[in-house]
Each structure stands twice: as C-alpha cells, then as structure tokens.
CSV table of C-alpha atoms and ligand atoms in Angstrom, one decimal:
chain,number,residue,atom,x,y,z
A,1,UNK,CA,18.8,10.6,-6.6
A,2,UNK,CA,16.2,11.4,-3.9
A,3,UNK,CA,12.5,10.6,-3.8
A,4,UNK,CA,10.2,13.5,-3.4
A,5,UNK,CA,6.4,13.9,-3.2
A,6,UNK,CA,5.1,17.3,-4.2
A,7,UNK,CA,1.6,18.0,-2.8
A,8,UNK,CA,-0.5,20.5,-4.8
A,9,UNK,CA,0.0,20.6,-8.6
A,10,UNK,CA,-0.6,24.3,-9.2
A,11,UNK,CA,1.8,27.0,-10.4
A,12,UNK,CA,4.3,26.4,-7.7
A,13,UNK,CA,3.8,22.6,-7.2
A,14,UNK,CA,3.9,21.6,-10.8
A,15,UNK,CA,6.9,23.7,-11.6
A,16,UNK,CA,8.8,22.5,-8.5
A,17,UNK,CA,8.0,18.9,-9.3
A,18,UNK,CA,9.2,19.2,-12.9
A,19,UNK,CA,12.3,21.1,-11.9
A,20,UNK,CA,13.3,18.7,-9.1
A,21,UNK,CA,12.8,15.8,-11.5
A,22,UNK,CA,14.9,17.6,-14.1
A,23,UNK,CA,17.7,17.8,-11.4
A,24,UNK,CA,17.7,14.0,-11.4
A,25,UNK,CA,15.3,13.2,-8.5
A,26,UNK,CA,12.3,10.9,-8.6
A,27,UNK,CA,9.2,13.0,-8.1
A,28,UNK,CA,5.6,12.1,-7.6
A,29,UNK,CA,3.3,15.1,-7.9
A,30,UNK,CA,0.0,14.7,-6.1
A,31,UNK,CA,-3.3,16.6,-6.3
A,32,UNK,CA,-6.8,15.9,-5.1
A,33,UNK,CA,-8.3,17.1,-8.4
A,34,UNK,CA,-8.7,14.0,-10.4
A,35,UNK,CA,-9.1,15.7,-13.8
A,36,UNK,CA,-5.8,17.7,-13.3
A,37,UNK,CA,-3.9,14.5,-12.7
A,38,UNK,CA,-5.7,12.6,-15.5
A,39,UNK,CA,-4.9,15.5,-17.8
A,40,UNK,CA,-1.2,15.5,-16.8
A,41,UNK,CA,-1.0,11.8,-17.4
A,42,UNK,CA,-2.2,12.5,-20.9
A,43,UNK,CA,0.2,15.4,-21.4
A,44,UNK,CA,-2.3,18.2,-20.8
A,45,UNK,CA,-1.0,21.1,-18.6
A,46,UNK,CA,-3.5,22.5,-16.1
A,47,UNK,CA,-1.9,25.9,-16.3
A,48,UNK,CA,-0.1,28.0,-18.9
A,49,UNK,CA,3.6,28.5,-18.1
A,50,UNK,CA,6.2,28.9,-20.8
A,51,UNK,CA,8.4,25.8,-21.2
A,52,UNK,CA,6.5,23.8,-18.7
A,53,UNK,CA,4.9,21.2,-21.1
A,54,UNK,CA,8.3,20.3,-22.6
A,55,UNK,CA,9.9,20.0,-19.2
A,56,UNK,CA,7.1,17.8,-17.8
A,57,UNK,CA,7.1,15.6,-21.0
A,58,UNK,CA,10.9,15.2,-20.9
A,59,UNK,CA,10.9,14.1,-17.2
A,60,UNK,CA,7.9,11.8,-17.6
A,61,UNK,CA,9.6,10.1,-20.5
A,62,UNK,CA,12.7,9.7,-18.5
A,63,UNK,CA,10.7,8.0,-15.7
A,64,UNK,CA,11.6,10.6,-13.1
A,65,UNK,CA,8.2,12.3,-12.9
A,66,UNK,CA,4.8,10.8,-12.3
A,67,UNK,CA,1.3,11.9,-11.1
A,68,UNK,CA,-1.2,10.6,-8.6
A,69,UNK,CA,-4.2,11.5,-6.5
A,70,UNK,CA,-3.3,8.8,-3.9
A,71,UNK,CA,-1.5,9.8,-0.7
A,72,UNK,CA,-0.5,6.2,-0.2
A,73,UNK,CA,1.2,6.1,-3.6
A,74,UNK,CA,2.7,9.5,-3.2
A,75,UNK,CA,4.3,8.9,0.2
A,76,UNK,CA,5.5,5.3,-0.4
A,77,UNK,CA,9.3,5.3,0.0
A,78,UNK,CA,9.6,9.1,-0.1
A,79,UNK,CA,12.0,11.0,2.1
A,80,UNK,CA,10.7,14.5,1.4
A,81,UNK,CA,7.1,15.9,1.1
A,82,UNK,CA,6.9,19.4,-0.4
A,83,UNK,CA,3.6,21.1,0.4
A,84,UNK,CA,2.5,23.6,-2.3
A,85,UNK,CA,-1.2,24.0,-1.8
A,86,UNK,CA,-3.0,27.4,-2.0
A,87,UNK,CA,-3.2,29.8,0.9
A,88,UNK,CA,-5.9,32.3,-0.3
A,89,UNK,CA,-7.2,35.3,1.6
A,90,UNK,CA,-9.7,34.6,4.3
A,91,UNK,CA,-12.6,37.0,5.1
A,92,UNK,CA,-10.6,39.5,7.1
A,93,UNK,CA,-7.5,39.3,5.0
A,94,UNK,CA,-5.9,36.5,7.1
A,95,UNK,CA,-4.4,33.6,5.2
A,96,UNK,CA,-6.8,30.7,4.9
A,97,UNK,CA,-4.9,27.6,6.0
A,98,UNK,CA,-7.6,25.0,5.5
A,99,UNK,CA,-5.7,23.3,2.6
A,100,UNK,CA,-2.4,23.2,4.5
A,101,UNK,CA,-4.2,21.8,7.5
A,102,UNK,CA,-5.9,19.0,5.5
A,103,UNK,CA,-2.6,18.1,3.9
A,104,UNK,CA,-0.8,17.9,7.3
A,105,UNK,CA,-3.6,15.7,8.7
A,106,UNK,CA,-3.6,13.4,5.7
A,107,UNK,CA,0.2,13.1,5.6
A,108,UNK,CA,0.2,12.2,9.3
A,109,UNK,CA,-2.4,9.5,8.8
A,110,UNK,CA,-0.7,8.1,5.7
A,111,UNK,CA,3.1,8.2,6.4
A,112,UNK,CA,4.7,4.9,7.1
A,113,UNK,CA,8.4,6.0,7.3
A,114,UNK,CA,10.3,9.1,8.6
A,115,UNK,CA,9.7,12.2,6.6
A,116,UNK,CA,10.9,15.7,6.1
A,117,UNK,CA,7.9,17.9,5.5
A,118,UNK,CA,8.9,20.9,3.5
A,119,UNK,CA,6.4,23.8,3.3
A,120,UNK,CA,6.6,25.8,0.1
A,121,UNK,CA,3.2,27.5,0.5
A,122,UNK,CA,3.2,31.1,1.7
A,123,UNK,CA,2.0,30.8,5.3
A,124,UNK,CA,1.7,33.0,8.3
A,125,UNK,CA,4.5,33.2,10.8
A,126,UNK,CA,4.1,30.3,13.2
A,127,UNK,CA,2.5,27.9,10.7
A,128,UNK,CA,5.5,25.5,10.6
A,129,UNK,CA,5.0,24.9,14.4
A,130,UNK,CA,1.3,24.4,13.9
A,131,UNK,CA,1.9,21.9,11.1
A,132,UNK,CA,4.2,19.9,13.4
A,133,UNK,CA,1.4,19.9,16.1
A,134,UNK,CA,-1.2,18.7,13.6
A,135,UNK,CA,1.0,15.9,12.3
A,136,UNK,CA,1.9,14.7,15.8
A,137,UNK,CA,-1.8,14.8,16.8
A,138,UNK,CA,-3.0,12.7,13.9
A,139,UNK,CA,-0.3,10.1,13.6
A,140,UNK,CA,-1.7,6.7,14.4
A,141,UNK,CA,1.7,5.7,15.8
A,142,UNK,CA,4.7,8.0,16.3
A,143,UNK,CA,7.0,8.1,13.3
A,144,UNK,CA,9.8,10.7,13.3
A,145,UNK,CA,9.4,13.7,11.1
A,146,UNK,CA,10.7,17.3,10.8
A,147,UNK,CA,9.2,20.5,9.3
A,148,UNK,CA,11.2,22.8,7.2
A,149,UNK,CA,10.0,26.1,5.7
A,150,UNK,CA,11.2,26.6,2.1
A,151,UNK,CA,9.3,29.6,0.8
A,152,UNK,CA,9.0,29.9,-2.9
A,153,UNK,CA,10.0,33.0,-4.8
A,154,UNK,CA,9.3,32.0,-8.4
A,155,UNK,CA,7.3,34.4,-10.6
A,156,UNK,CA,4.6,33.1,-13.0
A,157,UNK,CA,5.7,33.6,-16.6
A,158,UNK,CA,9.4,32.9,-15.8
A,159,UNK,CA,8.8,30.2,-13.2
A,160,UNK,CA,11.1,27.6,-14.5
A,161,UNK,CA,14.0,29.9,-14.9
A,162,UNK,CA,13.3,31.4,-11.4
A,163,UNK,CA,13.3,27.9,-9.9
A,164,UNK,CA,16.4,26.8,-11.6
A,165,UNK,CA,18.3,30.1,-11.0
A,166,UNK,CA,17.0,31.4,-7.8
A,167,UNK,CA,18.6,34.5,-6.2
A,168,UNK,CA,18.7,32.6,-3.0
A,169,UNK,CA,17.1,29.6,-1.2
A,170,UNK,CA,15.7,30.2,2.2
A,171,UNK,CA,15.3,27.3,4.6
A,172,UNK,CA,13.9,27.5,8.1
A,173,UNK,CA,13.8,24.7,10.7
A,174,UNK,CA,14.3,23.9,14.3
A,175,UNK,CA,16.0,20.7,13.1
A,176,UNK,CA,19.5,21.5,11.6
A,177,UNK,CA,19.8,18.0,10.2
A,178,UNK,CA,16.5,18.3,8.3
A,179,UNK,CA,17.4,21.8,7.0
A,180,UNK,CA,20.7,20.3,5.8
A,181,UNK,CA,19.0,17.5,3.9
A,182,UNK,CA,16.7,20.0,2.1
A,183,UNK,CA,19.8,22.2,1.5
A,184,UNK,CA,21.4,19.3,-0.3
A,185,UNK,CA,18.5,19.0,-2.7
A,186,UNK,CA,19.1,22.7,-3.6
A,187,UNK,CA,22.9,22.6,-4.0
A,188,UNK,CA,22.7,22.0,-7.8
A,189,UNK,CA,21.0,25.4,-8.1
A,190,UNK,CA,24.2,27.1,-6.9
A,191,UNK,CA,22.4,29.9,-5.2
A,192,UNK,CA,23.2,31.2,-1.7
A,193,UNK,CA,21.3,29.2,1.0
A,194,UNK,CA,20.1,31.2,4.0
A,195,UNK,CA,19.2,28.9,6.9
A,196,UNK,CA,17.1,30.3,9.7
A,197,UNK,CA,14.6,29.2,12.3
A,198,UNK,CA,11.1,28.3,11.0
A,199,UNK,CA,9.4,31.6,11.9
A,200,UNK,CA,12.1,33.8,10.4
A,201,UNK,CA,12.0,31.9,7.1
A,202,UNK,CA,8.2,32.3,6.9
A,203,UNK,CA,8.7,36.1,7.6
A,204,UNK,CA,11.3,36.4,4.9
A,205,UNK,CA,8.7,35.5,2.3
A,206,UNK,CA,6.1,38.0,3.5
A,207,UNK,CA,8.7,40.7,4.0
A,208,UNK,CA,10.0,40.1,0.4
A,209,UNK,CA,6.6,40.3,-1.2
A,210,UNK,CA,5.5,43.3,0.9
A,211,UNK,CA,8.7,45.1,-0.1
A,212,UNK,CA,8.1,44.4,-3.8
A,213,UNK,CA,4.5,45.5,-3.6
A,214,UNK,CA,5.7,48.7,-1.8
A,215,UNK,CA,8.0,49.4,-4.7
A,216,UNK,CA,5.1,49.1,-7.1
A,217,UNK,CA,2.8,51.4,-5.0
A,218,UNK,CA,5.7,53.8,-4.6
A,219,UNK,CA,6.2,54.2,-8.3
A,220,UNK,CA,2.5,54.5,-8.8
A,221,UNK,CA,2.4,57.3,-6.2
A,222,UNK,CA,5.3,59.0,-8.1
A,223,UNK,CA,3.4,58.6,-11.4
A,224,UNK,CA,0.5,60.5,-9.9
A,225,UNK,CA,2.8,63.3,-8.7
A,226,UNK,CA,4.6,63.3,-12.1
A,227,UNK,CA,1.2,63.9,-13.8
A,228,UNK,CA,0.5,66.9,-11.5
A,229,UNK,CA,4.0,68.4,-11.9
A,230,UNK,CA,4.6,67.6,-15.6
A,231,UNK,CA,7.4,65.0,-15.3
A,232,UNK,CA,7.6,61.6,-17.0
A,233,UNK,CA,7.6,58.7,-14.6
A,234,UNK,CA,9.1,56.3,-17.2
A,235,UNK,CA,12.2,58.4,-17.3
A,236,UNK,CA,12.1,59.0,-13.6
A,237,UNK,CA,12.2,55.2,-13.1
A,238,UNK,CA,15.1,54.9,-15.5
A,239,UNK,CA,17.0,57.6,-13.7
A,240,UNK,CA,16.3,56.1,-10.3
A,241,UNK,CA,16.9,52.5,-11.4
A,242,UNK,CA,20.6,53.0,-12.2
A,243,UNK,CA,21.2,53.6,-8.5
A,244,UNK,CA,22.3,50.2,-7.2
A,245,UNK,CA,20.6,50.9,-3.9
A,246,UNK,CA,17.3,51.2,-5.7
A,247,UNK,CA,17.6,48.9,-8.8
A,248,UNK,CA,15.5,49.1,-12.0
A,249,UNK,CA,12.9,46.3,-11.3
A,250,UNK,CA,9.4,46.8,-10.0
A,251,UNK,CA,9.5,50.5,-11.0
A,252,UNK,CA,6.9,50.3,-13.7
A,253,UNK,CA,3.9,52.6,-13.1
A,254,UNK,CA,0.7,50.9,-14.1
A,255,UNK,CA,-2.6,49.5,-12.9
A,256,UNK,CA,-1.0,48.2,-9.7
A,257,UNK,CA,-0.1,44.7,-8.6
A,258,UNK,CA,-2.5,41.8,-8.9
A,259,UNK,CA,-2.2,38.0,-9.1
A,260,UNK,CA,-2.3,35.3,-6.5
A,261,UNK,CA,0.5,36.5,-4.3
A,262,UNK,CA,1.1,40.2,-3.6
A,263,UNK,CA,-2.5,41.2,-2.8
A,264,UNK,CA,-3.1,38.3,-0.4
A,265,UNK,CA,0.3,38.4,1.1
A,266,UNK,CA,0.4,42.1,1.9
A,267,UNK,CA,-3.1,41.7,3.4
A,268,UNK,CA,-2.1,38.7,5.5
A,269,UNK,CA,1.1,40.5,6.8
A,270,UNK,CA,-1.0,43.5,7.8
A,271,UNK,CA,-3.5,41.2,9.5
A,272,UNK,CA,-0.8,39.4,11.4
A,273,UNK,CA,0.7,42.7,12.6
A,274,UNK,CA,-2.7,44.2,13.6
A,275,UNK,CA,-3.6,41.0,15.4
A,276,UNK,CA,-0.6,41.5,17.6
A,277,UNK,CA,-1.5,45.1,18.3
A,278,UNK,CA,0.9,46.7,15.8
A,279,UNK,CA,-0.3,49.4,13.3
A,280,UNK,CA,1.2,48.5,9.9
A,281,UNK,CA,0.5,51.9,8.4
A,282,UNK,CA,3.0,51.5,5.5
A,283,UNK,CA,1.2,48.3,4.4
A,284,UNK,CA,-2.2,50.0,4.6
A,285,UNK,CA,-0.9,52.8,2.4
A,286,UNK,CA,0.5,50.3,-0.1
A,287,UNK,CA,-2.9,48.6,-0.4
A,288,UNK,CA,-4.8,51.9,-0.6
A,289,UNK,CA,-2.6,53.1,-3.5
A,290,UNK,CA,-3.0,49.8,-5.3
A,291,UNK,CA,-6.8,49.8,-5.0
A,292,UNK,CA,-6.9,53.4,-6.3
A,293,UNK,CA,-5.2,52.4,-9.5
A,294,UNK,CA,-8.3,50.6,-10.7
A,295,UNK,CA,-10.7,53.5,-10.1
A,296,UNK,CA,-8.1,55.8,-11.6
A,297,UNK,CA,-8.3,53.8,-14.9
A,298,UNK,CA,-12.0,54.2,-15.0
A,299,UNK,CA,-11.8,57.9,-14.3
A,300,UNK,CA,-9.2,58.3,-17.1
A,301,UNK,CA,-11.2,56.6,-19.8
A,302,UNK,CA,-14.4,58.4,-18.7
A,303,UNK,CA,-12.6,61.7,-19.0
A,304,UNK,CA,-11.5,60.7,-22.5
A,305,UNK,CA,-14.9,59.5,-23.7
A,306,UNK,CA,-17.2,61.7,-21.8
A,307,UNK,CA,-20.0,59.4,-20.8
A,308,UNK,CA,-19.4,55.6,-20.9
A,309,UNK,CA,-23.1,54.7,-21.6
A,310,UNK,CA,-23.4,52.8,-24.8
A,311,UNK,CA,-19.6,53.1,-25.6
A,312,UNK,CA,-17.8,50.0,-26.7
A,313,UNK,CA,-14.4,49.5,-24.9
A,314,UNK,CA,-11.9,46.8,-25.8
A,315,UNK,CA,-9.4,45.5,-23.2
A,316,UNK,CA,-6.0,44.6,-24.4
A,317,UNK,CA,-5.0,41.7,-22.1
A,318,UNK,CA,-6.7,40.2,-19.1
A,319,UNK,CA,-4.2,38.2,-17.1
A,320,UNK,CA,-2.7,40.0,-14.1
A,321,UNK,CA,0.7,40.1,-15.9
A,322,UNK,CA,2.1,38.8,-19.2
A,323,UNK,CA,3.1,35.1,-19.9
A,324,UNK,CA,0.5,33.6,-17.6
A,325,UNK,CA,-3.1,32.7,-17.7
A,326,UNK,CA,-3.5,33.5,-14.0
A,327,UNK,CA,-6.6,35.8,-13.5
A,328,UNK,CA,-6.5,35.8,-9.7
A,329,UNK,CA,-6.9,39.4,-8.5
A,330,UNK,CA,-6.2,40.7,-12.0
A,331,UNK,CA,-7.0,44.5,-12.3
A,332,UNK,CA,-8.8,43.7,-15.6
A,333,UNK,CA,-11.7,42.0,-13.7
A,334,UNK,CA,-12.6,45.0,-11.4
A,335,UNK,CA,-12.0,47.4,-14.3
A,336,UNK,CA,-14.3,45.4,-16.7
A,337,UNK,CA,-17.0,45.2,-14.1
A,338,UNK,CA,-16.9,48.9,-13.3
A,339,UNK,CA,-17.0,49.8,-17.0
A,340,UNK,CA,-20.1,47.6,-17.4
A,341,UNK,CA,-21.8,49.1,-14.4
A,342,UNK,CA,-21.2,52.5,-15.9
A,343,UNK,CA,-23.1,51.4,-19.1
A,344,UNK,CA,-20.2,50.4,-21.4
A,345,UNK,CA,-20.1,47.3,-23.6
A,346,UNK,CA,-16.8,45.5,-22.8
A,347,UNK,CA,-14.8,43.3,-25.1
A,348,UNK,CA,-11.5,41.6,-24.4
A,349,UNK,CA,-8.6,39.9,-26.1
A,350,UNK,CA,-5.8,38.0,-24.3
A,351,UNK,CA,-3.3,35.6,-26.0
A,352,UNK,CA,-3.8,32.9,-23.3
A,353,UNK,CA,-6.1,33.8,-20.5
A,354,UNK,CA,-9.5,33.9,-22.4
A,355,UNK,CA,-10.7,30.5,-21.2
A,356,UNK,CA,-9.7,31.1,-17.6
A,357,UNK,CA,-11.3,34.6,-17.7
A,358,UNK,CA,-14.6,33.6,-19.3
A,359,UNK,CA,-16.4,32.4,-16.2
A,360,UNK,CA,-15.1,35.4,-14.2
A,361,UNK,CA,-16.4,37.9,-16.7
A,362,UNK,CA,-19.6,36.5,-18.2
A,363,UNK,CA,-20.7,39.8,-19.6
A,364,UNK,CA,-17.5,40.5,-21.5
A,365,UNK,CA,-17.4,39.5,-25.1
A,366,UNK,CA,-14.2,37.5,-25.6
A,367,UNK,CA,-12.1,37.7,-28.8
A,368,UNK,CA,-9.3,35.6,-30.1
A,369,UNK,CA,-8.3,38.2,-32.7
A,370,UNK,CA,-7.2,41.6,-31.5
A,371,UNK,CA,-8.1,43.4,-34.8
A,372,UNK,CA,-11.6,41.9,-34.7
A,373,UNK,CA,-12.0,43.2,-31.2
A,374,UNK,CA,-10.9,46.7,-32.1
A,375,UNK,CA,-13.5,46.9,-34.9
A,376,UNK,CA,-16.0,49.5,-33.8
A,377,UNK,CA,-14.5,50.2,-30.4
A,378,UNK,CA,-14.7,53.7,-28.9
A,379,UNK,CA,-11.6,53.1,-26.8
A,380,UNK,CA,-9.0,50.5,-26.1
A,381,UNK,CA,-7.4,50.0,-22.7
A,382,UNK,CA,-4.1,48.2,-22.1
A,383,UNK,CA,-4.6,45.9,-19.1
A,384,UNK,CA,-1.6,43.6,-19.6
A,385,UNK,CA,1.8,44.3,-21.1
A,386,UNK,CA,2.0,41.3,-23.4
A,387,UNK,CA,4.8,41.7,-25.9
A,388,UNK,CA,2.6,41.2,-28.9
A,389,UNK,CA,0.8,44.4,-28.1
A,390,UNK,CA,4.0,46.3,-28.7
A,391,UNK,CA,4.0,45.2,-32.4
A,392,UNK,CA,0.4,45.9,-33.3
A,393,UNK,CA,-0.4,47.4,-36.7
A,394,UNK,CA,-1.6,50.7,-35.3
A,395,UNK,CA,-2.8,52.2,-38.6
A,396,UNK,CA,-5.1,49.2,-39.0
A,397,UNK,CA,-6.3,49.4,-35.4
A,398,UNK,CA,-7.0,53.1,-35.8
A,399,UNK,CA,-8.9,52.6,-39.0
A,400,UNK,CA,-11.1,49.9,-37.4
A,401,UNK,CA,-12.0,51.9,-34.3
A,402,UNK,CA,-15.0,54.1,-34.0
A,403,UNK,CA,-12.9,56.6,-32.0
A,404,UNK,CA,-9.1,56.4,-31.8
A,405,UNK,CA,-8.9,56.5,-28.0
A,406,UNK,CA,-6.2,54.6,-26.2
A,407,UNK,CA,-5.7,54.3,-22.4
A,408,UNK,CA,-2.3,52.7,-21.9
A,409,UNK,CA,-2.6,51.2,-18.4
A,410,UNK,CA,0.9,49.7,-18.5
A,411,UNK,CA,2.8,52.6,-20.2
A,412,UNK,CA,4.0,50.3,-23.1
A,413,UNK,CA,3.6,52.8,-25.9
A,414,UNK,CA,5.4,55.9,-27.0
A,415,UNK,CA,2.8,58.6,-26.4
A,416,UNK,CA,4.2,61.0,-29.1
A,417,UNK,CA,3.9,58.3,-31.8
A,418,UNK,CA,0.3,57.7,-30.9
A,419,UNK,CA,-0.6,61.3,-31.0
A,420,UNK,CA,1.1,61.8,-34.3
A,421,UNK,CA,-1.0,58.9,-35.7
A,422,UNK,CA,-4.1,60.7,-34.6
A,423,UNK,CA,-4.9,58.7,-31.5
A,424,UNK,CA,-6.1,60.4,-28.3
A,425,UNK,CA,-3.6,58.7,-25.9
A,426,UNK,CA,-3.3,58.7,-22.2
A,427,UNK,CA,-0.6,56.8,-20.3
A,428,UNK,CA,0.3,57.1,-16.6
A,429,UNK,CA,2.5,59.8,-15.2
A,430,UNK,CA,3.7,60.5,-18.8
A,431,UNK,CA,5.0,64.0,-18.7
A,432,UNK,CA,3.4,67.0,-20.1
A,433,UNK,CA,2.3,68.4,-23.4
A,434,UNK,CA,3.2,71.9,-24.7
A,435,UNK,CA,0.4,73.7,-23.0
A,436,UNK,CA,1.4,72.4,-19.6
A,437,UNK,CA,5.0,73.4,-20.2
A,438,UNK,CA,3.8,76.9,-20.9
A,439,UNK,CA,1.6,76.8,-17.9
A,440,UNK,CA,4.4,75.6,-15.6
A,441,UNK,CA,6.8,78.2,-17.1
A,442,UNK,CA,4.3,81.0,-16.4
A,443,UNK,CA,3.6,79.7,-12.9
A,444,UNK,CA,7.3,79.8,-12.2
A,445,UNK,CA,7.6,83.3,-13.8
A,446,UNK,CA,4.7,84.5,-11.7
A,447,UNK,CA,6.1,83.1,-8.5
B,501,NAD,N1,1.7,31.3,-7.9
B,501,NAD,C1,2.8,31.9,-7.6
B,501,NAD,O1,3.4,32.7,-8.4
B,501,NAD,C2,3.5,31.7,-6.3
B,501,NAD,C3,4.8,32.1,-6.0
B,501,NAD,C4,5.4,31.9,-4.8
B,501,NAD,C5,4.6,31.3,-3.8
B,501,NAD,N2,3.3,31.0,-4.0
B,501,NAD,C6,2.6,30.3,-2.9
B,501,NAD,O2,2.6,28.9,-3.2
B,501,NAD,C7,1.3,28.4,-2.8
B,501,NAD,C8,0.6,27.7,-3.9
B,501,NAD,O3,0.3,28.6,-4.9
B,501,NAD,P1,-0.2,28.2,-6.4
B,501,NAD,O4,-0.3,29.5,-7.1
B,501,NAD,O5,0.7,27.2,-6.9
B,501,NAD,O6,-1.6,27.6,-6.0
B,501,NAD,P2,-2.6,26.9,-7.0
B,501,NAD,O7,-4.0,27.2,-6.5
B,501,NAD,O8,-2.2,27.1,-8.4
B,501,NAD,O9,-2.4,25.3,-6.7
B,501,NAD,C9,-2.7,24.7,-5.5
B,501,NAD,C10,-3.0,23.2,-5.8
B,501,NAD,O10,-3.2,22.5,-4.5
B,501,NAD,C11,-4.1,21.5,-4.7
B,501,NAD,N3,-4.6,21.1,-3.4
B,501,NAD,C12,-5.5,21.7,-2.6
B,501,NAD,N4,-5.7,20.9,-1.5
B,501,NAD,C13,-5.0,19.8,-1.7
B,501,NAD,C14,-4.8,18.6,-0.9
B,501,NAD,N5,-5.5,18.4,0.3
B,501,NAD,N6,-4.0,17.6,-1.4
B,501,NAD,C15,-3.4,17.8,-2.6
B,501,NAD,N7,-3.5,18.9,-3.4
B,501,NAD,C16,-4.3,19.9,-2.9
B,501,NAD,C17,-5.2,22.3,-5.6
B,501,NAD,O11,-6.1,21.3,-6.2
B,501,NAD,C18,-4.3,23.0,-6.6
B,501,NAD,O12,-4.0,22.3,-7.7
B,501,NAD,C19,0.5,29.5,-2.2
B,501,NAD,O13,0.7,29.6,-0.8
B,501,NAD,C20,1.1,30.7,-2.8
B,501,NAD,O14,1.0,31.9,-2.0
B,501,NAD,C21,2.7,31.1,-5.2
C-alpha cells in the first residue's frame, strides 16, 4: 500500500484518486475549492461520471480515500503527489499553466519529506523541467524530489474503465528510479508501460490527442465530399474501419470535436510549433474543419426552415459528448447562440448537463422532459448522441412538433425511417435520394 496525494479534484483527479484507492493505496484528494471538498465529504460528486459515486463511496468506507483542502494534510507522509489541475487555453491558444505553477510552488513550500511529483495534467513540452525549477526555487530547505510525467488518456463518460484498463501507461522522467516507482503503482493495471524522458512523454499526449482530432476532422471532410458526390459517410466509415491500419473508432461524422481536451490541446500543439518557427499546417486544417462544422449546422437548419426568425428550435443534448455533464467547448453552445442571434427561440433537453449548461446559455429554455421540449418546435437538432435519443417515440415527437424537421448532427438515426414517418430529415454526409442518383447517372451518361 502506497500513500498518494492527488491535487485537483476534477474529471481526471477525482477518477484517478478513486481508482488508485480501489487498487489498495491510501489516497488523499486535495482541491482548493472548499465546497467541492465539503460536498465530497458528504457524498456529493462535483461531476457526473458513470460509476464514480459508488467507487468513491466504497473507498471512503474502506478508509482508503479521503478529501482535504489543506496541503499540509495532503502531503503529510505521502510519497507521491499527482498533479491533475486544469491547463486551459490562454489568449493565443497556448496552454495556461498558472494552476500548475501555483501547485508546484505550494508543494515546494509545504513538503517535509522526499517526494515524487507526478504530473497528470496535459502540459506543453518542457513543463516537467519548469516544474522542477519552480520547486527547487521555492523550497525553504532542500528536500530531494523528482518529477515524472504521466499523461492521462481517460475519456469522460468511460473514465473509470479507461483508468483501470488503459491501452498503455506513459511515464517520462530524467530519474529512472522515480519512473520505476511510478511504474510499480501502475503494474496492477497490466498495461504496457512506455518509459521515456520527460519531454517525450509530454509530447506523446499532445500527439495522441492531435491524431484523434485529425481523425475526426478527416471523417468530417469526407462527409462533406460524400454529400457532394452522393455517397453515405456512415457506410464509408464502416468500410474503412475494418482495415486494421485505420480502425473503426473516431470515424463518426458529426458536429466536430469539443470538450476540455481536443480543442485546447490541438491549439496548444500548434502554438508550440509556431513559436519554434514551424508551420503546423495539418493542425491548422484540423481546427478549421472543426470550426466549420458549427456554422454548417446553422446553414443546414436554415436551409430546412427558410428563415429562422420566430422559429422555435429544440436541441437534443447539450454536453460535448454523451455520458458526461462537461460543457467545455461543447458545439451546442456556439450553435445555440448563433440560432438565437438569427432570431430563433431555442430550447434544450439533456439528461445530465442542464444545470452545468444553464449559466452558459441564459437565453435557452431548459427542459427536463424531451417530449415537453418538442411540443410546438419547428425543428429539432441532435447535438449529443445520448443513447436515450435512439429510443424516442418518434410518432409522438412528430405529433407534438409544429413542423416535423430534424437535423441529425450526430448521424444517430436511420434517414429512411424518418422520411417514411413524414419527417424532413437531414443528417451529415448521408448518401443521396433518388433524384440525386438520377442526376449522377445522367451526369455520367453525358460525360
Ligand atoms: N477531462 C478529461 O477528459 C481529461 C483527459 C485527459 C487529460 N486531461 C487533462 O487533465 C488536466 C485536468 O483536467 P480536468 O478536466 O480534470 O480539469 P478540471 O477543471 O475538471 O479539474 C481541475 C481541478 O483542479 C483544481 N485546482 C486548481 N488549482 C488548484 C490548486 N492550486 N490546488 C488544488 N486544486 C486546484 C480545480 O479546483 C479543479 O477542481 C488538464 O490538463 C486536462 O487537459 C483531462
């Protein structure tokens, strides 16, 4: 049993703390937000993540997991400090490291015994060295410590499973002994462990996220081309995905990536490259394609409704992806605001994200019942592919709507079924109807 302090009780920190405790370690999770820690002490989760409440409760009851706002309490007798604070985008797209810097300084001033400082936050290449400098500079007396980079790859919505069954663990350090100690903590996960220097580990995280974002923008580009040429991107993705060199994941055409990681990480990687005089043109294209998805959604629904002025539009889902309440950089926010500025009245339903979304979208009317939301709508737009949307009573929805118009921003429905039911349906890159087939045939004949 090891003693671990996890600093930052957000999506990554809280999940990591609960999972390390579940693996038999004694974990203290620390945050500066008093109400989060008080809530956790009373069994209230600060975020929605499937299975998290049960996992936290089990480990608190077993005496392996506790919470604090005090660095003195958190660091007492601990061998490992895991840093999991936010690294949002700064003004020019660079990662904002202010929280990491404060943590490094506070740890330096508080530590009384040797420490392995393990950084889980996604940070620019070179930050591990910078953390070491900050700690050295602020220690009142020299106490040995090492810095290890251990980037996190979990996904919100499946975070516990991702933590417990990672595809790999990446560890970067200039101190092999410290890297080995952190590797020992991860051995029960039975995943390959890749040990590198600090900077390479930091780069692996950015390169992985940028690659996944590229896959999403790639399939969105293909969806656009499919629309122009009369092919179905869903089937194209299936046909591509069987190729082991490509794989089936991250090939869903939609409204583009959002959330707290891909947008800021692609931007930060491009910023790092440009700062060093490189021209990261692929990353720029990935970001451009992603931004275009939001305006494309507005154009589509405008084409379907004519003018948006005075129209009532219902959003199915708000969170940036299903099974989370995370609204950071969710496409729904930009889309709702654009609809409103075009004169539409906007309503929304989401199974878990309503309360998080409310302050971000003060002019959107929030509903806790999807059928009540659909009543009197001129169009519905799918923003998030929540499973429950796949099982809606479509007859009822159609009968409640003023106009049966559906824009499927996540391609979750079968277009033919909708059309048979009398909906005007638009998905993304979804093949052609009869007239286009004839048009294509005649174009070919004419050629
Ligand atoms: N969310 C994800 O899916 C995910 C996945 C992989 C990696 N990451 C990376 O992990 C890091 C954390 O992301 P997150 O989504 O968990 O962030 P988050 O915003 O949900 O949580 C960060 C927490 O850190 C706390 N904090 C800030 N300053 C502090 C301080 N000085 N001392 C103690 N606590 C402090 C905040 O109060 C907050 O609770 C980021 O770098 C992110 O890029 C996130």
